[in-house]
XYZ file of C-alpha atoms in Angstrom:
586
model
C 3.416 -30.891 -7.118
C 3.426 -32.582 -3.716
C 5.421 -31.442 -0.700
C 7.585 -34.556 -1.058
C 8.334 -33.702 -4.686
C 9.233 -30.162 -3.704
C 11.620 -31.323 -1.009
C 13.144 -33.786 -3.480
C 13.644 -30.956 -5.941
C 15.296 -28.834 -3.242
C 17.614 -31.689 -2.259
C 18.605 -32.410 -5.863
C 19.414 -28.731 -6.325
C 21.428 -28.760 -3.108
C 23.412 -31.859 -4.132
C 24.512 -30.113 -7.307
C 25.361 -26.906 -5.480
C 27.253 -28.678 -2.707
C 29.752 -30.097 -5.206
C 30.147 -26.732 -6.888
C 30.413 -24.845 -3.610
C 33.509 -26.749 -2.472
C 35.240 -25.311 -5.490
C 33.581 -21.931 -4.992
C 34.820 -21.567 -1.428
C 38.384 -22.208 -2.589
C 37.919 -19.594 -5.289
C 36.418 -17.179 -2.767
C 39.371 -17.488 -0.422
C 41.686 -16.882 -3.364
C 39.681 -13.810 -4.306
C 39.928 -12.569 -0.726
C 43.709 -12.899 -0.774
C 43.850 -11.226 -4.165
C 41.793 -8.303 -2.914
C 44.069 -7.966 0.107
C 47.135 -7.852 -2.119
C 45.542 -5.260 -4.404
C 44.469 -3.067 -1.511
C 47.840 -3.375 0.190
C 49.529 -2.262 -3.017
C 47.165 0.701 -3.296
C 47.806 1.677 0.295
C 51.536 1.433 -0.341
C 51.237 3.829 -3.251
C 49.316 6.267 -1.128
C 51.923 6.061 1.627
C 54.718 6.744 -0.813
C 52.839 9.720 -2.183
C 52.213 10.988 1.315
C 55.881 10.625 2.241
C 57.018 12.448 -0.864
C 54.802 15.361 0.095
C 56.019 15.265 3.697
C 52.471 14.818 4.938
C 51.696 13.695 8.492
C 52.105 9.989 9.285
C 49.313 7.801 7.855
C 46.926 5.717 9.906
C 49.094 2.669 9.228
C 51.086 3.630 12.309
C 48.075 2.763 14.401
C 48.377 -0.621 16.037
C 46.488 -3.577 14.620
C 44.392 -3.957 17.754
C 43.382 -0.304 17.750
C 42.522 -0.385 14.043
C 40.356 -3.465 14.409
C 38.680 -2.027 17.478
C 37.902 1.221 15.641
C 36.340 -0.644 12.704
C 34.397 -3.033 14.905
C 32.944 -0.316 17.113
C 30.383 0.457 14.389
C 28.987 -3.101 14.500
C 26.292 -4.624 16.670
C 28.725 -7.304 17.833
C 32.116 -5.623 18.388
C 33.581 -8.517 20.390
C 32.900 -11.175 17.762
C 33.967 -8.731 15.053
C 37.321 -8.088 16.697
C 38.076 -11.704 17.515
C 37.151 -13.056 14.071
C 39.086 -10.410 12.136
C 42.101 -10.647 14.449
C 42.267 -14.403 13.997
C 42.136 -14.208 10.209
C 44.552 -11.302 10.070
C 47.127 -13.316 11.994
C 46.717 -16.328 9.714
C 47.158 -14.260 6.529
C 50.134 -12.237 7.835
C 48.501 -9.085 6.507
C 50.305 -5.944 7.699
C 47.819 -3.309 6.501
C 45.199 -2.064 8.949
C 42.987 -0.188 6.506
C 39.190 -0.549 6.755
C 39.005 -2.069 3.255
C 41.351 -4.892 4.231
C 39.522 -5.524 7.470
C 36.181 -5.528 5.647
C 37.387 -8.289 3.307
C 38.547 -10.321 6.297
C 35.113 -9.875 7.874
C 33.536 -11.318 4.717
C 35.833 -14.313 4.861
C 34.883 -14.838 8.514
C 31.195 -14.811 7.539
C 31.703 -17.374 4.748
C 33.693 -19.658 7.038
C 31.006 -19.519 9.730
C 28.201 -20.157 7.234
C 29.962 -23.197 5.775
C 30.506 -24.572 9.260
C 26.866 -24.007 10.166
C 25.685 -25.771 7.006
C 27.664 -28.831 8.047
C 26.023 -28.648 11.466
C 22.498 -28.851 10.022
C 23.494 -31.832 7.895
C 24.972 -33.511 10.967
C 21.704 -33.013 12.865
C 19.746 -34.722 10.094
C 22.185 -37.618 9.748
C 22.872 -38.311 13.417
C 19.552 -37.886 15.174
C 16.787 -40.335 14.352
C 14.519 -38.892 17.035
C 13.447 -35.956 14.894
C 10.165 -36.399 13.089
C 10.007 -36.125 9.312
C 8.770 -32.524 9.399
C 11.688 -31.394 11.562
C 14.154 -33.203 9.304
C 12.622 -31.613 6.234
C 12.882 -28.196 7.887
C 16.562 -28.848 8.632
C 17.229 -29.923 5.039
C 15.457 -26.857 3.767
C 17.518 -24.778 6.191
C 20.751 -26.230 4.824
C 19.747 -25.298 1.277
C 18.780 -21.787 2.390
C 22.147 -21.288 4.088
C 23.974 -22.060 0.850
C 22.003 -19.220 -0.695
C 23.327 -16.975 2.081
C 26.858 -18.143 1.267
C 26.249 -17.212 -2.376
C 25.384 -13.648 -1.428
C 28.461 -13.190 0.763
C 30.634 -14.596 -2.029
C 28.966 -12.233 -4.497
C 29.883 -9.352 -2.202
C 33.528 -10.440 -2.200
C 33.611 -10.619 -5.988
C 31.796 -7.295 -6.387
C 34.323 -5.605 -4.127
C 37.181 -7.252 -5.994
C 35.851 -5.767 -9.247
C 35.961 -2.238 -7.823
C 38.598 -0.075 -9.463
C 39.213 2.100 -6.414
C 38.788 0.043 -3.274
C 39.704 3.022 -1.118
C 36.519 4.711 -2.316
C 34.017 2.232 -3.754
C 31.311 3.663 -5.984
C 27.771 4.214 -4.778
C 26.634 1.369 -7.024
C 29.154 -1.012 -5.459
C 28.067 -0.041 -1.956
C 24.397 -0.519 -2.875
C 25.036 -3.980 -4.330
C 27.089 -5.184 -1.381
C 24.630 -3.825 1.173
C 21.765 -5.486 -0.698
C 23.468 -8.873 -0.905
C 24.669 -8.874 2.704
C 21.166 -7.840 3.761
C 19.876 -10.820 1.777
C 22.423 -13.131 3.435
C 21.061 -12.112 6.831
C 17.486 -12.543 5.602
C 18.202 -16.084 4.415
C 19.581 -17.004 7.823
C 16.447 -15.595 9.455
C 14.386 -17.611 6.968
C 16.066 -20.788 8.209
C 14.879 -20.064 11.743
C 11.408 -19.079 10.517
C 11.095 -22.445 8.782
C 12.131 -24.368 11.875
C 9.593 -22.473 13.949
C 6.873 -23.446 11.486
C 7.504 -27.180 11.707
C 9.115 -27.589 15.118
C 6.531 -25.848 17.246
C 6.576 -28.769 19.625
C 10.366 -28.924 19.603
C 11.573 -25.530 20.816
C 14.793 -27.187 21.890
C 15.704 -27.903 18.256
C 15.032 -24.338 17.157
C 17.150 -22.930 19.964
C 19.943 -25.404 19.256
C 20.046 -24.288 15.637
C 19.809 -20.617 16.587
C 22.772 -21.016 18.936
C 24.812 -22.819 16.286
C 23.998 -20.025 13.844
C 25.187 -17.289 16.186
C 28.624 -16.823 14.621
C 27.369 -16.737 11.043
C 24.619 -14.213 11.803
C 26.915 -11.994 13.831
C 29.772 -12.110 11.334
C 27.451 -11.295 8.407
C 25.963 -8.448 10.417
C 29.478 -7.179 11.167
C 30.349 -7.046 7.464
C 27.110 -5.227 6.709
C 27.793 -2.663 9.423
C 31.327 -2.015 8.164
C 30.230 -1.408 4.580
C 27.301 0.739 5.754
C 28.986 2.820 8.434
C 32.571 3.064 7.166
C 33.123 2.179 3.503
C 30.125 4.164 2.315
C 31.384 7.206 4.216
C 34.971 7.264 2.977
C 35.720 10.595 1.303
C 38.396 10.052 -1.288
C 38.259 12.098 -4.483
C 37.093 10.139 -7.482
C 34.691 10.492 -10.352
C 31.637 8.647 -9.122
C 29.485 7.042 -11.799
C 27.017 4.236 -12.176
C 28.302 0.688 -12.494
C 30.141 0.530 -15.839
C 27.930 3.383 -17.078
C 27.924 4.277 -20.724
C 28.117 7.697 -22.338
C 24.339 8.044 -22.182
C 24.293 7.385 -18.432
C 22.496 4.051 -18.693
C 24.043 1.197 -16.651
C 25.705 -1.483 -18.766
C 23.347 -4.262 -17.682
C 20.532 -2.416 -19.433
C 22.506 -2.401 -22.672
C 23.199 -6.115 -22.477
C 20.995 -8.430 -24.496
C 18.489 -5.744 -25.382
C 17.384 -5.161 -21.781
C 17.139 -1.438 -22.355
C 14.974 -1.933 -25.432
C 12.849 -4.489 -23.619
C 12.020 -2.111 -20.770
C 11.261 0.727 -23.165
C 8.799 -1.492 -25.008
C 6.796 -2.645 -22.007
C 4.190 0.030 -22.715
C 3.859 -0.404 -26.469
C 5.319 -3.704 -27.705
C 5.776 -7.128 -26.197
C 9.199 -8.729 -26.565
C 9.720 -11.539 -29.042
C 9.596 -14.831 -27.104
C 12.308 -17.458 -27.103
C 9.659 -20.062 -26.303
C 5.867 -20.116 -26.099
C 3.685 -22.048 -23.651
C 0.163 -22.983 -24.778
C -2.267 -25.441 -23.246
C -3.691 -26.255 -26.681
C -0.334 -27.405 -28.039
C 0.157 -24.435 -30.359
C 3.404 -23.400 -28.649
C 6.750 -24.990 -27.860
C 5.484 -26.400 -24.558
C 2.184 -27.114 -22.849
C 3.371 -26.409 -19.287
C 5.392 -23.642 -17.683
C 7.599 -26.192 -15.954
C 8.686 -27.563 -19.324
C 9.550 -24.075 -20.520
C 11.606 -23.360 -17.383
C 13.750 -26.421 -18.116
C 14.735 -24.830 -21.428
C 16.189 -21.683 -19.826
C 19.999 -21.491 -20.117
C 21.877 -21.074 -16.837
C 23.646 -17.837 -15.879
C 22.963 -16.312 -19.264
C 23.776 -12.614 -19.781
C 21.055 -12.582 -22.450
C 17.396 -12.134 -21.694
C 15.268 -15.259 -22.148
C 11.600 -14.538 -22.863
C 8.711 -16.953 -22.204
C 5.310 -16.093 -23.632
C 2.432 -17.901 -21.880
C -0.798 -17.950 -23.838
C -4.231 -17.568 -22.317
C -5.299 -20.343 -19.969
C -5.215 -21.591 -16.390
C -1.994 -23.512 -15.730
C -2.337 -25.642 -12.602
C 1.256 -26.171 -11.579
C 4.142 -24.819 -9.550
C 7.275 -23.417 -11.142
C 10.590 -22.126 -9.839
C 12.928 -19.774 -11.662
C 16.040 -21.017 -9.894
C 19.035 -19.092 -8.637
C 21.101 -19.934 -11.727
C 18.431 -18.744 -14.176
C 19.187 -15.097 -14.874
C 17.389 -12.438 -16.923
C 14.125 -14.308 -17.469
C 11.029 -12.489 -18.727
C 7.634 -14.160 -18.466
C 4.511 -12.562 -19.921
C 0.938 -13.551 -20.654
C -2.164 -12.331 -22.441
C -3.467 -10.334 -19.473
C -4.162 -10.597 -15.765
C -7.552 -12.204 -16.319
C -6.397 -14.468 -19.133
C -3.055 -16.072 -18.232
C -3.227 -17.616 -14.782
C -0.789 -19.838 -12.901
C -2.597 -21.560 -10.048
C -1.972 -24.144 -7.336
C -2.714 -24.763 -3.677
C 0.401 -25.671 -1.665
C 0.076 -24.581 1.961
C 1.398 -24.921 5.496
C -1.505 -26.999 6.848
C -0.762 -29.707 4.286
C 2.922 -29.631 5.364
C 4.518 -27.477 2.686
C 6.840 -24.846 4.203
C 5.829 -21.269 3.495
C 9.183 -20.656 1.792
C 8.478 -23.173 -0.986
C 4.678 -22.943 -1.154
C 4.674 -20.253 -3.831
C 2.801 -21.073 -7.014
C 5.657 -19.294 -8.758
C 9.061 -18.718 -7.158
C 11.610 -16.355 -8.715
C 15.182 -16.557 -7.437
C 17.412 -15.770 -10.413
C 18.485 -12.166 -10.815
C 16.689 -9.849 -13.220
C 13.314 -11.617 -13.339
C 10.469 -9.741 -15.084
C 6.792 -10.763 -15.159
C 4.017 -8.994 -17.072
C 0.321 -9.371 -17.853
C -0.525 -12.473 -15.827
C -1.937 -13.772 -12.533
C -0.270 -15.835 -9.805
C -2.832 -17.594 -7.622
C -2.912 -19.897 -4.605
C -6.343 -21.452 -4.102
C -5.650 -23.153 -0.760
C -8.214 -21.017 1.062
C -8.104 -19.216 4.424
C -8.376 -22.380 6.525
C -5.044 -23.599 5.100
C -3.211 -20.632 6.678
C 0.077 -19.654 4.973
C -0.217 -20.288 1.231
C 1.931 -18.157 -1.065
C 0.927 -17.176 -4.591
C 4.314 -15.672 -5.470
C 7.726 -15.546 -3.799
C 10.376 -13.281 -5.256
C 13.941 -13.458 -3.980
C 15.173 -12.094 -7.322
C 17.411 -9.036 -7.259
C 16.326 -6.364 -9.759
C 12.951 -8.044 -10.286
C 10.076 -6.196 -11.962
C 6.362 -7.025 -11.966
C 4.161 -5.075 -14.362
C 0.390 -5.466 -14.635
C 0.362 -8.699 -12.636
C -2.194 -10.005 -10.153
C -1.389 -11.915 -6.958
C -4.325 -13.771 -5.402
C -4.485 -15.831 -2.210
C -5.454 -15.426 1.435
C -2.740 -15.502 4.120
C 0.795 -14.650 2.888
C -0.166 -13.963 -0.720
C 2.967 -12.152 -1.893
C 6.312 -13.061 -0.335
C 8.702 -10.202 -1.135
C 11.503 -12.212 0.383
C 14.795 -10.426 -0.377
C 16.733 -8.068 -2.666
C 15.483 -5.139 -4.786
C 12.015 -5.398 -6.325
C 9.560 -3.127 -8.136
C 5.808 -3.568 -8.749
C 3.790 -1.322 -11.043
C 0.075 -1.389 -11.940
C -0.402 -4.674 -10.082
C -3.287 -6.131 -8.090
C -2.688 -7.856 -4.746
C -5.405 -9.458 -2.657
C -5.337 -11.417 0.595
C -6.097 -11.531 4.311
C -3.375 -11.923 6.958
C 0.112 -10.484 6.244
C -0.578 -10.723 2.551
C 2.437 -8.622 1.550
C 5.359 -9.821 3.659
C 9.112 -10.342 3.703
C 12.355 -8.371 3.816
C 12.997 -7.124 0.296
C 13.696 -3.513 -0.583
C 10.468 -3.103 -2.522
C 8.352 -0.317 -3.980
C 4.744 -0.704 -5.110
C 3.472 2.048 -7.422
C -0.030 2.563 -8.779
C -1.161 -0.837 -7.503
C -4.542 -1.938 -6.182
C -4.194 -3.593 -2.790
C -7.402 -5.334 -1.860
C -8.120 -7.094 1.441
C -10.625 -9.938 1.324
C -12.758 -11.479 4.040
C -10.684 -13.741 6.341
C -11.865 -16.486 8.685
C -14.248 -15.464 11.481
C -12.488 -13.615 14.333
C -9.411 -12.988 12.187
C -8.175 -9.487 11.389
C -6.505 -8.324 8.203
C -2.925 -7.036 8.110
C -1.883 -5.813 4.691
C 1.873 -5.913 5.365
C 4.299 -7.771 7.633
C 7.824 -6.499 7.100
C 10.728 -8.469 8.599
C 13.861 -6.328 8.770
C 16.005 -7.815 11.546
C 19.191 -5.730 11.401
C 19.347 -1.915 11.515
C 21.916 -1.797 8.709
C 19.826 -3.748 6.211
C 18.742 -1.495 3.321
C 15.294 -3.085 3.185
C 11.681 -2.030 3.657
C 8.253 -1.891 2.035
C 7.025 1.288 0.353
C 3.482 1.563 -0.986
C 3.332 4.696 -3.150
C 0.406 6.044 -5.115
C -1.675 2.902 -4.568
C -5.372 2.251 -3.901
C -5.899 0.389 -0.609
C -9.548 -0.472 -1.027
C -11.769 -2.095 1.585
C -14.155 -3.804 -0.800
C -13.803 -7.199 -2.418
C -16.020 -8.239 -5.327
C -18.052 -5.078 -4.683
C -18.764 -6.073 -1.080
C -17.406 -4.274 1.967
C -14.928 -6.278 4.015
C -16.205 -6.511 7.606
C -13.055 -7.722 9.400
C -10.794 -5.233 11.161
C -8.223 -4.100 8.619
C -4.770 -2.675 9.381
C -1.994 -1.298 7.204
C 0.418 -3.773 8.698
C 2.205 -5.202 11.701
C 5.930 -5.349 12.516
C 7.243 -8.898 12.170
C 10.828 -8.265 13.325
C 12.598 -5.722 15.535
C 13.527 -3.305 12.736
C 10.439 -3.699 10.552
C 10.166 -0.820 8.083
C 7.037 0.125 6.151
C 5.874 3.414 4.616
C 2.560 4.261 2.972
C 2.670 7.412 0.836
C 0.461 9.228 -1.664
C -2.060 6.386 -1.445
C -5.838 6.288 -1.148
C -6.887 4.372 1.965
C -10.403 2.926 2.241
C -12.928 3.912 4.858
C -13.083 0.673 6.857
C -9.447 0.707 7.890
C -9.274 0.443 11.677
C -8.544 4.020 12.830
C -5.480 2.804 14.753
C -3.926 2.075 11.369
C -1.402 -0.508 12.568
C -1.444 -3.481 14.918
C 1.152 -5.219 17.091
C 2.726 -8.503 16.042
C 1.746 -9.886 19.430
C -1.492 -8.332 20.613
C -1.102 -5.731 23.355
C 2.717 -5.968 23.251
C 4.051 -2.637 22.024
C 6.667 -3.123 19.297
C 10.211 -1.853 19.953
C 11.087 1.740 19.161
C 13.542 0.420 16.556
C 10.797 -0.182 13.977
C 10.092 2.496 11.364
C 6.456 2.816 10.313
C 5.244 5.965 8.622
C 2.624 7.680 6.503
C 3.008 10.550 4.061
C 0.354 12.593 2.254
C -2.265 9.864 1.916
C -5.929 10.455 1.100
C -9.277 8.747 1.634
C -11.398 8.238 4.723
C -8.942 5.706 6.122
C -6.049 8.169 6.049
C -7.314 10.197 9.006
C -4.623 9.900 11.694
C -6.169 11.291 14.875
C -6.605 7.796 16.390
C -3.407 6.193 15.124
C -1.162 4.058 17.367
C 1.199 5.874 19.740
C 4.255 3.658 19.202
C 7.669 5.286 19.416
C 8.578 3.699 16.089
C 5.516 5.088 14.275
C 5.930 8.387 12.403
C 2.534 9.996 11.983
C 3.574 12.538 9.356
C 6.841 11.934 7.590
C 8.881 14.909 6.452
C 9.773 15.260 2.792
C 13.314 14.208 3.635
C 12.155 11.094 5.471
C 9.704 10.127 2.732
C 12.295 10.578 -0.030
C 14.296 7.668 1.414
C 11.466 5.334 0.389
C 11.001 6.327 -3.228
C 12.178 4.250 -6.193
C 15.450 6.164 -6.088
C 15.835 6.284 -2.318
C 14.933 2.688 -1.449
C 15.835 0.604 -4.508
C 18.212 2.949 -6.407
C 16.069 2.884 -9.518
C 18.430 5.042 -11.569
C 20.970 2.217 -11.440
C 18.747 -0.470 -12.955
C 15.466 0.996 -14.227
C 15.356 3.061 -17.415
C 14.205 6.592 -16.629
C 12.360 7.107 -19.931
C 10.336 3.892 -19.828
C 7.598 5.969 -18.140
C 6.652 3.032 -15.969
C 7.505 4.557 -12.633
C 8.204 7.683 -10.626
C 11.659 8.089 -9.109
C 10.763 10.564 -6.398
C 7.875 11.953 -4.362
C 6.026 13.153 -7.466
C 3.177 10.847 -8.446
């Protein structure tokens, strides 16, 4: 598929979503008002109970300004937080000053700012004929990306509205909202990243867009800070349990549509397919793209695509509205999806993936995703996952620079193989790799190898890369890689990466990690660490001396990056599937 075709596909998708979003925003505002009414009623009940017990005056006696100031002090942008919430509070005539009410208003402020910014990008495209085609394409792509950010803020509103006790939301609710607001920030960063790719000669445009995006990024960050620093710390008595958990302790989404059974059978049986793809015509379709078109939208039931042995030269996207899709093949060396889209030939990194998974609950098994563009074509993605609760089991990801784009949300990889050169595992998902083989390959002359490039940009994002119990080899096709090899480099100011319980090959540069910009020490706000690794490359006596690098993590620090600590596996992975380890035991 050409770059032009891809952009056309993105624009067609956006046209559909733009019509739907006008209705969605109206619904979202209604939901916001509904939540406010519900919370106000709950607060009223609590006040009446307090009065009947002659308890001390409640916090409602605190002035509005003081309440807003107290909530906004936990954010990175207290001034914009206070002004945006105060303005909305006045317009809604809300009398309550509780953190839950103010949080909902902060979400509404974020949605309003994002919608306004989306209109700004469209205006730039329509009104300025001086931009070259690449810059215009980057702006169009940016507009589409921003609508994804709006989706995630709206999802957070709805998730909070579903909460039975808004004065003390469950751990599962907090995790979902933090994940989706983290993703909303990531999507806004992705917009800027795309402009920087294609507007390198037009820094003015990038800065103009960044300035116009200031309110939306700050307001989204404010909401994330409030849910992280305040709502998650509220101590009201309630029986905490997993989201709609059943008597057996398994979350309800795993009971739906046989998901629980499907995960249990990954080791022994393959699920019965809804459709089969076969190059020889023996299935329902001969291409993966045809099969994707048959997937029902927003289905609560799992849709299974079996892809028979063969090399399928195409690109495919599991779109945002395609939920609970499973795709499996005949084995990593037998079922291969391959193409060669790349940045040098004018395809943005964000849409260069041979396969792109955006819909929630995506699962892939027993297949290879490959980008054959080659090292001279620079960024060329084999797989991008933006799918929340995505699982990859016995899959291979093969390319050079930017092989695996772990873009956003919660992801898990088990028994996989990843190979590449520069930043070949990158992005801002909350992601755990277990029992995987991570294999650098020879880059271009004078290039170095960085295995990871993590891009956390806000300290309250619950994101990071954890590589646990993996084999980081320094041979490719039985030949030693000669280029300098590093565990990773910090892409953004709060980059977070941990390597634990892994075997590290002998040719790793003894410094272990490398700066994003050579000889410029990364900020102390990054978090890079190692824990109980083995192999000749695990020796730490010559590691970097950055303030943000933790040479030997404590057990407590390391536990935050396990399947349970980083991606809350007990909420969406079945504990008896025997496909993963929850904790530090490997």
